[in-house]
Short mmCIF file of C-alpha atoms and ligand atoms in Angstrom, two decimals:
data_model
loop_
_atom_site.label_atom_id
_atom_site.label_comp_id
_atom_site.label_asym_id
_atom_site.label_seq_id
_atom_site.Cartn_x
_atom_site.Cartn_y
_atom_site.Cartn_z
CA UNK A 1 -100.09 -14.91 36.52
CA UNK A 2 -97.64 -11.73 36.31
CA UNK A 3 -94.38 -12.22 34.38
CA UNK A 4 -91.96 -9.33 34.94
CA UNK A 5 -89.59 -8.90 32.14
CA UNK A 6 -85.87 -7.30 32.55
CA UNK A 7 -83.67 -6.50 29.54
CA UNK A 8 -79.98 -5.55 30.14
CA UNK A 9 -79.22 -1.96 30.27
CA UNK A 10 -76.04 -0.99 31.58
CA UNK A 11 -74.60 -0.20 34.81
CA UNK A 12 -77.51 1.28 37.50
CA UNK A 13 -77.22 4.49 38.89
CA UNK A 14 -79.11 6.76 41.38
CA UNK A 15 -80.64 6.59 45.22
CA UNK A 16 -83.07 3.65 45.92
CA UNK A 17 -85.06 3.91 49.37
CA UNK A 18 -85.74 1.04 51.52
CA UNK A 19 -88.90 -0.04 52.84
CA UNK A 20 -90.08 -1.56 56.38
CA UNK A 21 -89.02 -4.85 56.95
CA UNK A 22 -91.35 -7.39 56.52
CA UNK A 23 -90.01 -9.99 59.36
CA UNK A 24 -90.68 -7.33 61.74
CA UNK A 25 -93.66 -5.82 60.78
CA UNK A 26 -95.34 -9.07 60.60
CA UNK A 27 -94.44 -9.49 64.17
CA UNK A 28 -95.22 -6.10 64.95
CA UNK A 29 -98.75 -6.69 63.68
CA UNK A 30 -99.49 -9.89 65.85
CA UNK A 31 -97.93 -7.98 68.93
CA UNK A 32 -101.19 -5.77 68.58
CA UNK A 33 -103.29 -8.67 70.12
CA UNK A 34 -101.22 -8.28 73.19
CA UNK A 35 -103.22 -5.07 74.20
CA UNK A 36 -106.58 -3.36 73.91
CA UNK A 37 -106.47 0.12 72.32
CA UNK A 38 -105.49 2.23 69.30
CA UNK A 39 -101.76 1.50 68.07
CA UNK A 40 -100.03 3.23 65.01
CA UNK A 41 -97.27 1.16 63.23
CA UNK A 42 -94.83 3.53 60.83
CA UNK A 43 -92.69 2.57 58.21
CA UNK A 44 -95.14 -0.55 57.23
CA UNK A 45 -94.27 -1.89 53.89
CA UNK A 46 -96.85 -2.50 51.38
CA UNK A 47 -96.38 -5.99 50.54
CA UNK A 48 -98.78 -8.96 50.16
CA UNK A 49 -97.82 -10.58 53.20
CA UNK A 50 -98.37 -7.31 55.06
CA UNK A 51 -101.95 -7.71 53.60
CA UNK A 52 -102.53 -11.29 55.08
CA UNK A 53 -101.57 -10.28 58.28
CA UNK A 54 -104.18 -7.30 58.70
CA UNK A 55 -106.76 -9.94 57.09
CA UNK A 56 -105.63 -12.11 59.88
CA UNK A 57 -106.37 -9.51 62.25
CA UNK A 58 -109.56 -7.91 60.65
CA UNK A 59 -110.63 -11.81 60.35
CA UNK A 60 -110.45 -12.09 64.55
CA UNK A 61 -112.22 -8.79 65.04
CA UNK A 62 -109.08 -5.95 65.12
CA UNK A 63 -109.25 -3.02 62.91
CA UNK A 64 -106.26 -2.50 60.30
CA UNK A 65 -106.25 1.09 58.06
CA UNK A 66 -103.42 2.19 56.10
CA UNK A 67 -102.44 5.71 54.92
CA UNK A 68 -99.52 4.78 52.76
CA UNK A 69 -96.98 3.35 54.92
CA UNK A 70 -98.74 3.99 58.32
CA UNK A 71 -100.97 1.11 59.64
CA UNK A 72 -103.52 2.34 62.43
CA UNK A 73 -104.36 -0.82 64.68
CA UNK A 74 -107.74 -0.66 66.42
CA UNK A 75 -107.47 -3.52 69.21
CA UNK A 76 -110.87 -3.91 71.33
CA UNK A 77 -111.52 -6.27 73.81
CA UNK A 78 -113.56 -8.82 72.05
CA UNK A 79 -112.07 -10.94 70.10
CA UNK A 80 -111.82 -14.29 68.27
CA UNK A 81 -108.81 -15.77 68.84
CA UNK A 82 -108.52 -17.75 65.82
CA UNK A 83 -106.40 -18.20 62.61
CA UNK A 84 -108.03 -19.89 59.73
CA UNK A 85 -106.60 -22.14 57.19
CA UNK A 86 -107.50 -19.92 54.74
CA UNK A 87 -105.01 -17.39 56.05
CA UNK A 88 -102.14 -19.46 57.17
CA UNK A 89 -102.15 -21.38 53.70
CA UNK A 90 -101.16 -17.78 52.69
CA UNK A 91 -98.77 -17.19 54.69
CA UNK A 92 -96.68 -19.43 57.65
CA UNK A 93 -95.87 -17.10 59.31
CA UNK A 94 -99.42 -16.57 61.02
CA UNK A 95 -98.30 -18.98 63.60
CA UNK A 96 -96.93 -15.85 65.26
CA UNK A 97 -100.51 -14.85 66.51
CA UNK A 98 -100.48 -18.48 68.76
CA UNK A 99 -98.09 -17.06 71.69
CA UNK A 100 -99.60 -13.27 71.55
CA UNK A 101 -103.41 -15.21 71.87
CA UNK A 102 -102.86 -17.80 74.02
CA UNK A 103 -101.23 -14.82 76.59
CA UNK A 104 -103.78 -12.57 76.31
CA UNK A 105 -106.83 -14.64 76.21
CA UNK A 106 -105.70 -18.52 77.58
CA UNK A 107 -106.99 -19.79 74.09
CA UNK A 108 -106.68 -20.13 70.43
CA UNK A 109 -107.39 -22.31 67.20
CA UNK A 110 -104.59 -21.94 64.49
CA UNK A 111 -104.88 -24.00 61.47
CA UNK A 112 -101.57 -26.47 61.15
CA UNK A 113 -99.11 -24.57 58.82
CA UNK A 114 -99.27 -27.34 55.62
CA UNK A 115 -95.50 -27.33 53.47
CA UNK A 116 -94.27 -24.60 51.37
CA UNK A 117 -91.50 -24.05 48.53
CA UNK A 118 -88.91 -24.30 51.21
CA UNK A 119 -89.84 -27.83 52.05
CA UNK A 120 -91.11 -28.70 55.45
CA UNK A 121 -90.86 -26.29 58.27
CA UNK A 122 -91.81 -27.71 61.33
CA UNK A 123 -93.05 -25.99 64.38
CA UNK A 124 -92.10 -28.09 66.74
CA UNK A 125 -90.03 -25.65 68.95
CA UNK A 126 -93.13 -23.39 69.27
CA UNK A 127 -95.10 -25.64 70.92
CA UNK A 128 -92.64 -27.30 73.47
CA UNK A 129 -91.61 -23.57 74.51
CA UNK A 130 -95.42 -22.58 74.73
CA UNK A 131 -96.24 -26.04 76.28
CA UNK A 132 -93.43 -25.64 79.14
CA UNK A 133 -95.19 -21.78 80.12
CA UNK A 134 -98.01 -24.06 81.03
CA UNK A 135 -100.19 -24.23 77.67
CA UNK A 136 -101.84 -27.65 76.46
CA UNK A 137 -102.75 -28.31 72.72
CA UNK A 138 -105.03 -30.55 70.68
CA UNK A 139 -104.72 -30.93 67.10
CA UNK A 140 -108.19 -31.62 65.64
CA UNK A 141 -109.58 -31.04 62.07
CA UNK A 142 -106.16 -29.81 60.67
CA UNK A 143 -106.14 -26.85 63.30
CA UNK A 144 -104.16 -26.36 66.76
CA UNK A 145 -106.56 -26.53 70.12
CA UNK A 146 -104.56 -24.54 72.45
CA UNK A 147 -105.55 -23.46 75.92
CA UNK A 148 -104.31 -22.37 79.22
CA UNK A 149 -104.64 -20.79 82.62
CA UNK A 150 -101.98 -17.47 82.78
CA UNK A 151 -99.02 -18.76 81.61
CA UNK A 152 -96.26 -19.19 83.92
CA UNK A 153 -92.57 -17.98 83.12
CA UNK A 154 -90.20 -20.71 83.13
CA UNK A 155 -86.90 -21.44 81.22
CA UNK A 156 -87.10 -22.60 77.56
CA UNK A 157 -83.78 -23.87 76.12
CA UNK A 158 -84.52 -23.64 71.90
CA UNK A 159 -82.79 -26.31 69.91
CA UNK A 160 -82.16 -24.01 67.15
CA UNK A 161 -82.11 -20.12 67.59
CA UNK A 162 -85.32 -20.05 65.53
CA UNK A 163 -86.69 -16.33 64.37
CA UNK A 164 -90.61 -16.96 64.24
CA UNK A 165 -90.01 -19.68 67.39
CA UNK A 166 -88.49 -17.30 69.27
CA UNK A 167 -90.98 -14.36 68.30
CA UNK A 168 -93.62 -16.03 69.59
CA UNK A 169 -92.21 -17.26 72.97
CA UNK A 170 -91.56 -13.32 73.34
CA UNK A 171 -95.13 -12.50 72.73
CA UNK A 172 -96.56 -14.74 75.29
CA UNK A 173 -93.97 -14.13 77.77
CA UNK A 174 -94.49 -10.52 78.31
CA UNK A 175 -98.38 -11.73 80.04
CA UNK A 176 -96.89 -14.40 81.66
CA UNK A 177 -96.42 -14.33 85.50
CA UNK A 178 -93.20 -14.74 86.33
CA UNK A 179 -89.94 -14.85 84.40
CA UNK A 180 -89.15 -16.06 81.26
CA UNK A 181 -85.60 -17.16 79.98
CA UNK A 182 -85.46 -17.68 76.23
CA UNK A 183 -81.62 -19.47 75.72
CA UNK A 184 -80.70 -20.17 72.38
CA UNK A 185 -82.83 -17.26 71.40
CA UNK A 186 -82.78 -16.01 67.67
CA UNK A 187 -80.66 -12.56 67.43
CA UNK A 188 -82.29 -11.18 64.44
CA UNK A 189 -82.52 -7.60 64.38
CA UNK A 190 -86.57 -7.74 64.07
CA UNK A 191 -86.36 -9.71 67.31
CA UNK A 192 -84.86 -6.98 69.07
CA UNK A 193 -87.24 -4.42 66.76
CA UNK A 194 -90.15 -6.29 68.21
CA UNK A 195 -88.99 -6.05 72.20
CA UNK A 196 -88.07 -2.76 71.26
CA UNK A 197 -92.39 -2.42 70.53
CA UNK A 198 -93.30 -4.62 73.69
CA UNK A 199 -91.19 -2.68 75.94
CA UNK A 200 -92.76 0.59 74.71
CA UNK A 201 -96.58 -1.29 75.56
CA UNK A 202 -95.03 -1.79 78.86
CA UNK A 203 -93.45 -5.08 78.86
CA UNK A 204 -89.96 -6.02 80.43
CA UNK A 205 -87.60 -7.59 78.01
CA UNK A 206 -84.00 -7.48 78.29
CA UNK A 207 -81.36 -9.38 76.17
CA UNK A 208 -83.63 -9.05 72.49
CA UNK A 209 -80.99 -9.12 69.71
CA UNK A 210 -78.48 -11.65 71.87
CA UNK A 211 -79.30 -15.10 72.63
CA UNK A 212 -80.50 -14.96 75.93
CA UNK A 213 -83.42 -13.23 76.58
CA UNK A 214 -85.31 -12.55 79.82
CA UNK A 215 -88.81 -11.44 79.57
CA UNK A 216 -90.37 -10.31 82.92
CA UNK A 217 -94.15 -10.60 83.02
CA UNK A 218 -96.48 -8.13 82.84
CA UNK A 219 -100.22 -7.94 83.93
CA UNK A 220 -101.22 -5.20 80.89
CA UNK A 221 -99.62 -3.94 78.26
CA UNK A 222 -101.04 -0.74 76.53
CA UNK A 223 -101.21 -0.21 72.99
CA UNK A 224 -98.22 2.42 71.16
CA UNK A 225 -97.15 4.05 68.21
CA UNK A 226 -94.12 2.21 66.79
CA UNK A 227 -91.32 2.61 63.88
CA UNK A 228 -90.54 -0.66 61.79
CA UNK A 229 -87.05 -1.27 61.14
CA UNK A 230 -85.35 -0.88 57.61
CA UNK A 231 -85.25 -4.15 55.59
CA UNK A 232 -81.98 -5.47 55.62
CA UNK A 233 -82.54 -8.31 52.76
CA UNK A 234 -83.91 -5.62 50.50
CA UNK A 235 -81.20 -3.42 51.44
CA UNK A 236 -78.69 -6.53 50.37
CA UNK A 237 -80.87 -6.97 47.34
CA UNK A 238 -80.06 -3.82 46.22
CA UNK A 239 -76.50 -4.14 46.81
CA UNK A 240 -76.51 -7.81 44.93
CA UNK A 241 -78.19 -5.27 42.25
CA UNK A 242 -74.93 -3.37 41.65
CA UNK A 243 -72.49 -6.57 41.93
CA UNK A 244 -74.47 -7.59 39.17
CA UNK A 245 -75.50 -4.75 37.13
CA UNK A 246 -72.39 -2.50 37.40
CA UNK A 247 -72.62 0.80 38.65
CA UNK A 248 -72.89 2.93 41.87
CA UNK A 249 -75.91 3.23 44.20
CA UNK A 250 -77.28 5.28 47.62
CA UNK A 251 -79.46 2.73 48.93
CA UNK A 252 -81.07 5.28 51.69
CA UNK A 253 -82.85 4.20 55.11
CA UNK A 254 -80.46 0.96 55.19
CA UNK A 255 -78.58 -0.35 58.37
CA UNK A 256 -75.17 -1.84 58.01
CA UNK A 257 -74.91 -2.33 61.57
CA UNK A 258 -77.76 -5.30 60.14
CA UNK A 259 -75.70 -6.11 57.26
CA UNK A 260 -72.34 -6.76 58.65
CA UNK A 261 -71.93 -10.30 56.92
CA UNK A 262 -73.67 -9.85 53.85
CA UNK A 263 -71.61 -6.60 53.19
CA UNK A 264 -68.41 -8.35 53.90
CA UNK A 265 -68.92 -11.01 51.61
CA UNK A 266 -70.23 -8.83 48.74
CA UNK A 267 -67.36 -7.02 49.47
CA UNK A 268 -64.97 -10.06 48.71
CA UNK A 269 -66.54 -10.32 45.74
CA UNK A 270 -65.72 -7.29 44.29
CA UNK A 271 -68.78 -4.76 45.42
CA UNK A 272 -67.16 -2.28 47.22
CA UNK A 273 -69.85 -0.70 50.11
CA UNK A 274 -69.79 1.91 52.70
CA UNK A 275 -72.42 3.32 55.21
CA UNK A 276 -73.53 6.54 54.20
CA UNK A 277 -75.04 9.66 55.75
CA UNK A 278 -78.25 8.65 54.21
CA UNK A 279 -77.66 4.25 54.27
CA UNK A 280 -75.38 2.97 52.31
CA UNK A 281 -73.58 3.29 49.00
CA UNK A 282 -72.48 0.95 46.79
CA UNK A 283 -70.57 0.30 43.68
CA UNK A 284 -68.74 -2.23 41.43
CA UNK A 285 -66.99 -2.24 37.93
CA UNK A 286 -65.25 -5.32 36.39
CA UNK A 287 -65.80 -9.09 36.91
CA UNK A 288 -66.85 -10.21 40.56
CA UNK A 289 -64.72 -13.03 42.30
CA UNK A 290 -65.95 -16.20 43.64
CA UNK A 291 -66.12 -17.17 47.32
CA UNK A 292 -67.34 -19.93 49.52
CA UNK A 293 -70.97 -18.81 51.26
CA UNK A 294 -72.61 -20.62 53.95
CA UNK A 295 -75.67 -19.48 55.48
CA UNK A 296 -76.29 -19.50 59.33
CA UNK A 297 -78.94 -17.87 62.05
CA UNK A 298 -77.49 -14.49 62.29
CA UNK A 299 -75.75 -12.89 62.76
CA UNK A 300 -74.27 -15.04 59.78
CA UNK A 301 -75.27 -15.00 56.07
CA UNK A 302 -79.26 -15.20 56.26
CA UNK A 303 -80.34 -18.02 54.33
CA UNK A 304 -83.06 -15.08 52.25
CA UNK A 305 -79.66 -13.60 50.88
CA UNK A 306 -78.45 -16.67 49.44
CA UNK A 307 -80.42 -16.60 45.73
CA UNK A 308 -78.84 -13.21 45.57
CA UNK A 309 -75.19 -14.40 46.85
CA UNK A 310 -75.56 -17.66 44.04
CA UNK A 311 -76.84 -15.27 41.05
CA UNK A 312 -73.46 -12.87 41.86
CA UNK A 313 -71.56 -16.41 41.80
CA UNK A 314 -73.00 -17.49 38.68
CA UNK A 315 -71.31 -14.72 36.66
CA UNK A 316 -68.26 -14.43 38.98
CA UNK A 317 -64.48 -15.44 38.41
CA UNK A 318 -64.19 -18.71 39.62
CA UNK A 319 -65.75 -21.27 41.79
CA UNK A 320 -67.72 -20.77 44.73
CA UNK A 321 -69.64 -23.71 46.62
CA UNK A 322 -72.61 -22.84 48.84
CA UNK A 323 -73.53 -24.65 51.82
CA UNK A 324 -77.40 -24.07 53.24
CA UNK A 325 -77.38 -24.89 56.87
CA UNK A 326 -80.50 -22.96 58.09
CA UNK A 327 -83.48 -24.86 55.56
CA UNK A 328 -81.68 -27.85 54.72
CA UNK A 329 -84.54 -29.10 52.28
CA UNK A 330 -84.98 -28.03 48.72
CA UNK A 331 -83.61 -24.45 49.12
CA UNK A 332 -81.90 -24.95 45.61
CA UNK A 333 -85.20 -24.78 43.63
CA UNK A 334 -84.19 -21.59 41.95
CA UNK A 335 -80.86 -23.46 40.73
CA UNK A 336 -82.71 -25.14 38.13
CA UNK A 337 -83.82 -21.88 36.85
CA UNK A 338 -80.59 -19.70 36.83
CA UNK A 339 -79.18 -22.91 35.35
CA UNK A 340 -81.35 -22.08 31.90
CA UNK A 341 -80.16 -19.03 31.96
CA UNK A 342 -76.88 -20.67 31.43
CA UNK A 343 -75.30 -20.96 34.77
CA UNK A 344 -73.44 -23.80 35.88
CA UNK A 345 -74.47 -25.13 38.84
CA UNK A 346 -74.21 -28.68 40.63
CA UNK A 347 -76.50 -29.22 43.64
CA UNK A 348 -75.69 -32.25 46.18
CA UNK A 349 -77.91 -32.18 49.20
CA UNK A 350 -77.68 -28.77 50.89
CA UNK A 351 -74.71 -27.80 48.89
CA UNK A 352 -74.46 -26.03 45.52
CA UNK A 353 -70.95 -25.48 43.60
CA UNK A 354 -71.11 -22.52 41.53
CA UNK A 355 -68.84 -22.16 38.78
CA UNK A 356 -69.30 -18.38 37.34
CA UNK A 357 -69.38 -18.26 33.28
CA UNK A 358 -69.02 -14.87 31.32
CA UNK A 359 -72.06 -14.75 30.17
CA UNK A 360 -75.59 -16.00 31.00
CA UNK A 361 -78.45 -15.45 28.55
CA UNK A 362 -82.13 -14.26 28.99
CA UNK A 363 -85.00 -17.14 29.03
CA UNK A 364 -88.25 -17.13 30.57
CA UNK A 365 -88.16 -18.55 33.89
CA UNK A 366 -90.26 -18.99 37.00
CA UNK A 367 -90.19 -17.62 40.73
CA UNK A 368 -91.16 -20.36 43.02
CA UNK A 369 -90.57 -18.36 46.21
CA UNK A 370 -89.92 -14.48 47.14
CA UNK A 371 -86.00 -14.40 47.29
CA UNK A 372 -85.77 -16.57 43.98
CA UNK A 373 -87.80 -13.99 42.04
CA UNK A 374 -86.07 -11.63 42.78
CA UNK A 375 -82.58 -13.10 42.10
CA UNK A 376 -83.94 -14.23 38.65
CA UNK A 377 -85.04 -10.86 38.00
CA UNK A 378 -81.59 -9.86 39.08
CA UNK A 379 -79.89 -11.94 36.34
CA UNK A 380 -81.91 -10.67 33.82
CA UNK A 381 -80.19 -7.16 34.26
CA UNK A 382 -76.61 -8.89 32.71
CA UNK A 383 -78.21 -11.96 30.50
CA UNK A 384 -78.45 -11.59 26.71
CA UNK A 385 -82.03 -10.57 25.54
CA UNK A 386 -85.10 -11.14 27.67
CA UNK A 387 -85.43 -12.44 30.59
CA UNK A 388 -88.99 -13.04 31.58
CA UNK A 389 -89.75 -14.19 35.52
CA UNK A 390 -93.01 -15.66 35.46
CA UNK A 391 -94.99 -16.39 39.03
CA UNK A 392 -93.72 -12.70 39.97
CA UNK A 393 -96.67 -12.09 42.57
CA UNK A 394 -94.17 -14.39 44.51
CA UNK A 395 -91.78 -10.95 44.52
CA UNK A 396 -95.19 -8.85 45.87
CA UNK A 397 -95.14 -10.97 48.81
CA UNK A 398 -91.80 -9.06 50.06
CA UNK A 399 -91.13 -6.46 48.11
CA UNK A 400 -93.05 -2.91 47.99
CA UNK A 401 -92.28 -1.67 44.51
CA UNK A 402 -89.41 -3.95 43.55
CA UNK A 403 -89.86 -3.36 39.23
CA UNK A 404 -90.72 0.13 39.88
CA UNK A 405 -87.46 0.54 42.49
CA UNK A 406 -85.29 -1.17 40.45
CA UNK A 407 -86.55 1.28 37.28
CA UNK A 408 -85.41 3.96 39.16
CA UNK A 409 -82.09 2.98 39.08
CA UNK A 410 -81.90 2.80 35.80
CA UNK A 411 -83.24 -1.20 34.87
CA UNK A 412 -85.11 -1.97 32.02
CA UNK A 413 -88.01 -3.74 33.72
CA UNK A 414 -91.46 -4.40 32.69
CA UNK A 415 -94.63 -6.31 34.42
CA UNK A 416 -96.63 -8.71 32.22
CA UNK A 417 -99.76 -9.60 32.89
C1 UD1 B 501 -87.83 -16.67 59.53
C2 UD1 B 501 -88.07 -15.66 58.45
C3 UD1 B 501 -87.54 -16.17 57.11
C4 UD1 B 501 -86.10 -16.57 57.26
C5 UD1 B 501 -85.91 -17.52 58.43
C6 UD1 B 501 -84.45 -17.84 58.71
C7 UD1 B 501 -90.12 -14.60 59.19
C8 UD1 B 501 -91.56 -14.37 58.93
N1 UD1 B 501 -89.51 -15.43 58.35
O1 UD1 B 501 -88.55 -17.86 59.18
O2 UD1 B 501 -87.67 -15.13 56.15
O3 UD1 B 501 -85.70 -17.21 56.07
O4 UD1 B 501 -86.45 -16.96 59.63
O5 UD1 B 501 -83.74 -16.68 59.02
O6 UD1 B 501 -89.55 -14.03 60.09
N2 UD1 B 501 -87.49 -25.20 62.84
C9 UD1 B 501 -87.85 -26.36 63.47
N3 UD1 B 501 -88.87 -26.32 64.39
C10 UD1 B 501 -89.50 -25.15 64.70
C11 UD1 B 501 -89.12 -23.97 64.06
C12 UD1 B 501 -88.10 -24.02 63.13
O7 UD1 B 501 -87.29 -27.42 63.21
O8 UD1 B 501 -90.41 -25.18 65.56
C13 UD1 B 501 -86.37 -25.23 61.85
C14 UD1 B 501 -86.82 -24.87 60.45
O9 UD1 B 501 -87.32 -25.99 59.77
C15 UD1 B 501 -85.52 -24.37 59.86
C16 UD1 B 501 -84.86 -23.67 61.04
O10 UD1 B 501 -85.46 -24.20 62.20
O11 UD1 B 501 -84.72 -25.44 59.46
C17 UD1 B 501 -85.00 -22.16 61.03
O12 UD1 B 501 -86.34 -21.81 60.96
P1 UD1 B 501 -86.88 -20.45 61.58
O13 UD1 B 501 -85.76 -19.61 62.09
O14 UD1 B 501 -87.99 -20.80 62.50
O15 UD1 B 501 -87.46 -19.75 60.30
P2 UD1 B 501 -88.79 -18.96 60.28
O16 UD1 B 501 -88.92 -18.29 61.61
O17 UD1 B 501 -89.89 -19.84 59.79
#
C-alpha cells in the first residue's frame, strides 16, 4: 500500500488549481445512460472513483475515453443495465445508475451497496422515491431486481435532503410521464450542476439547488457536451491547508458562492479568505482560534469538511466541540489517528471536543477514508518530524494530484510505495 510522507516546511505559498468535482461528475457520468449518442464531459477529474464509474459504464456496454480532463461518452442503444458487485464494492455511489436505468430501459440489477468506513449507509430513501414513480424491486443473490412500466411522476416527500437519494430521483424523473415533485430535496451545488446537464439533454427541471424540485417528464433526451463544476471540498482543503500551514494562497477555478459556510468558519478561526478574480485567496499567520462546528446537508458545514475543520482545531487556541449530524455512525475514525499525533480529542457518540495543543508531532498513521487522508496529511505540514499516512490510495479516490498540488505550494511531500 502507498504511504505518503509530509515533513514540515514553513508557511505555503503560490496558486493551486482546482479540479472537477467528483460528486458531480460521478452523477454526470450515470446521467449518460439517460440518452443514446456521443456526449463530452469537461473539467473531469482524474480520480479513482472517476475510474470506477467509466468501468461501470464500459462494464454495461457505454464507451468512456479520456484526453486529460475531457471524458468522451459513447452511449448506444444496447445496453446491459446492470451494476455488479464487483463495482459497487468499489464505490457506493454506483447506486446512482438505478434511477437513470430503470427510466430509460424499465429494468436493472444493482448489487446491494455492503458497509463502508462511514458505517452503514442505507438506501432506503432511494427505493421508496423510485418505488412511488411506479418501480417494483426484488432483492435476490445480494443484488436489487428492479423493474417497471414508464415511470409515472408523482410527489416524493424525502425524509432527509439526501445528495445521492435525491440524484437519482432526478435521473429517473426526467423519462417519467408526468410530473415529478422532489420536497425535501438535497441543495448541493452538484445537484443543481447535474439539472444544469439534464436540462441541456432536453429535460425540464426547475428548482435544482433549493429543496423543491419539479422535474417535468420528457419522452427523449439527447446526449451534450457538459462542464463539471469546481470542487468545493478540495477548494476548502486547500484553504484548511493555509490555516494550518501558514502562509498565503490563490486557490484558482474555486466558487465561494459554494463555500459560503466553510469560508465563514475558517474565517473565525483565524484564515482570512476572499474571492478572487481567478477563485479565491487565502492566508493566515499566528495561532488559529477554536470554534464550535456542526455539520448539516448544505448549505451548512458538509460533513467531507469536517477532518479538515477538527485537524485546524487540534492545533487551535482553545476548545472547540464538533457535533456530526449528517453520518451519525463512526465518522470519528480519523480521531484516533490525529490523536497519535498528539491531539487531544474526546469522542462521545457523534460528538468530538477538541482541545487545540501547541504542538502535535509526526507519527505514521493510517487513512481509513478519503477526507481523513487528507486531513492527516494536512497535520503533517505543522507536526514535528515525519509524518507518514499510510492507506493513501484512499486520497486517489478524490483527489487528482493532491501530493503533487500540495508540492506546488511549497509542502514537503513524498509518496511511498
Ligand atoms: C453524498 C456524497 C458524500 C457526502 C454526503 C453528505 C456523493 C457521491 N457522495 O453521499 O461525499 O459526504 O453526500 O453530503 O455525492 N440516508 C438514509 N437513507 C438513504 C440515503 C441516505 O438513511 O436512502 C442517510 C445516510 O445514512 C446519511 C444521510 O442520509 O446519514 C445523508 O446521506 P446522503 O446525503 O445520501 O449521502 P450520500 O449521498 O451517500
Amino acid at each position: 500500500m502507498d504511504s505518503l510522507v509530509v515533513r514540515p516546511s514553513g508557511p505555503l505559498s503560490g496558486t493551486v488549481r482546482v479540479s472537477g468535482a467528483k460528486n458531480s461528475a460521478l452523477k454526470l457520468l450515470a446521467a449518460t445512460v439517460l440518452a443514446q449518442g456521443d456526449f463530452v464531459l469537461h473539467n473531469v477529474p482524474r480520480i479513482a472513483d472517476v475510474e470506477v464509474m467509466c468501468d461501470l459504464l464500459v462494464s454495461m456496454g457505454i464507451d468512456t475515453r479520456r484526453s486529460g480532463t475531457d471524458l468522451s461518452v459513447h452511449c448506444g442503444s444496447d445496453i446491459v443495465p446492470e451494476a455488479p458487485y464487483e463495482l459497487v464494492e468499489r464505490m457506493r455511489a454506483s447506486i446512482v445508475v438505478l434511477g437513470p436505468l430503470l427510466a430509460r430501459f424499465g429494468r436493472a440489477r444493482v448489487s446491494m451497496p455492503g458497509g463502508d468506513n462511514f458505517g452503514t449507509r442505507p438506501i432506503d430513501m432511494h427505493l421508496l422515491g423510485l418505488e412511488k414513480m411506479g418501480a417494483s424491486f426484488d432483492v435476490h443473490h445480494g443484488y436489487i431486481e428492479a423493474s417497471c412500466d414508464r415511470l409515472l411522476g408523482t410527489r416524493v416527500v424525502l425524509e432527509f435532503p439526501s445528495h445521492t437519494a435525491t440524484d437519482n430521483l432526478l435521473m429517473a424523473a426526467v423519462l417519467a410521464k408526468g410530473t415529478t415533485i422532489v420536497e425535501n430535496a438535497a441543495r448541493e451545488p452538484e445537484v443543481a450542476d447535474l439539472a444544469a446537464m439534464l436540462n441541456r439533454m432536453g429535460a425540464r427541471v426547475s428548482g435544482a439547488g433549493t429543496s423543491t424540485i419539479e422535474v417535468e417528464g420528457v419522452d427523449e433526451l439527447t446526449a451534450v457536451e457538459h462542464t463539471t463544476i469546481p470542487d468545493r471540498i478540495e477548494a476548502a482543503t486547500w484553504v484548511a491547508a493555509v490555516g494550518i500551514a501558514g502562509g498565503e494562497v490563490t486557490i484558482e477555478a474555486a466558487r465561494p458562492d459554494h463555500m459560503d459556510m466553510v469560508i465563514q468558519k475558517m474565517g473565525v478561526m483565524g484564515v482570512r479568505v476572499s474571492p478572487s478574480r481567478s477563485g479565491l485567496w487565502a492566508s493566515c499567520s499566528g495561532r488559529l482560534q477554536s470554534t464550535d462546528v456542526a455539520t448539516l446537508p448544505y448549505p451548512g458545514i458538509a460533513t467531507d469538511y469536517k477532518p479538515l475543520l477538527v485537524t485546524m482545531l487540534a492545533m487551535a487556541e482553545g476548545v472547540g466541540i464538533v457535533t456530526e449530524n449528517v453520518f451519525r455512525d463512526n465518522r470519528f475514525a480519523y480521531v484516533a489517528e490525529l490523536m497519535r499525533m498528539g491531539a487531544d480529542i474526546r469522542t462521545e457518540g457523534h460528538h468530538a471536543v477538541v482541545r487545540g495543543v501547541p504542538r502535535l508531532s509526526g507519527a505514521r498513521v493510517k487513512a481509513h477514508d478519503l477526507r481523513a487522508g487528507v486531513a492527516l496529511a494536512l497535520a503533517g505540514l505543522v507536526a514535528e518530524g515525519e509524518t507518514e499516512v499510510q492507506d493513501a490510495s484512499h486520497i486517489d479516490r478524490g483527489y487528482d494530484d493532491f501530493a503533487g498540488k500540495l508540492r506546488g505550494l511549497g509542502a514537503e511531500v513524498e509518496r511511498r510505495r
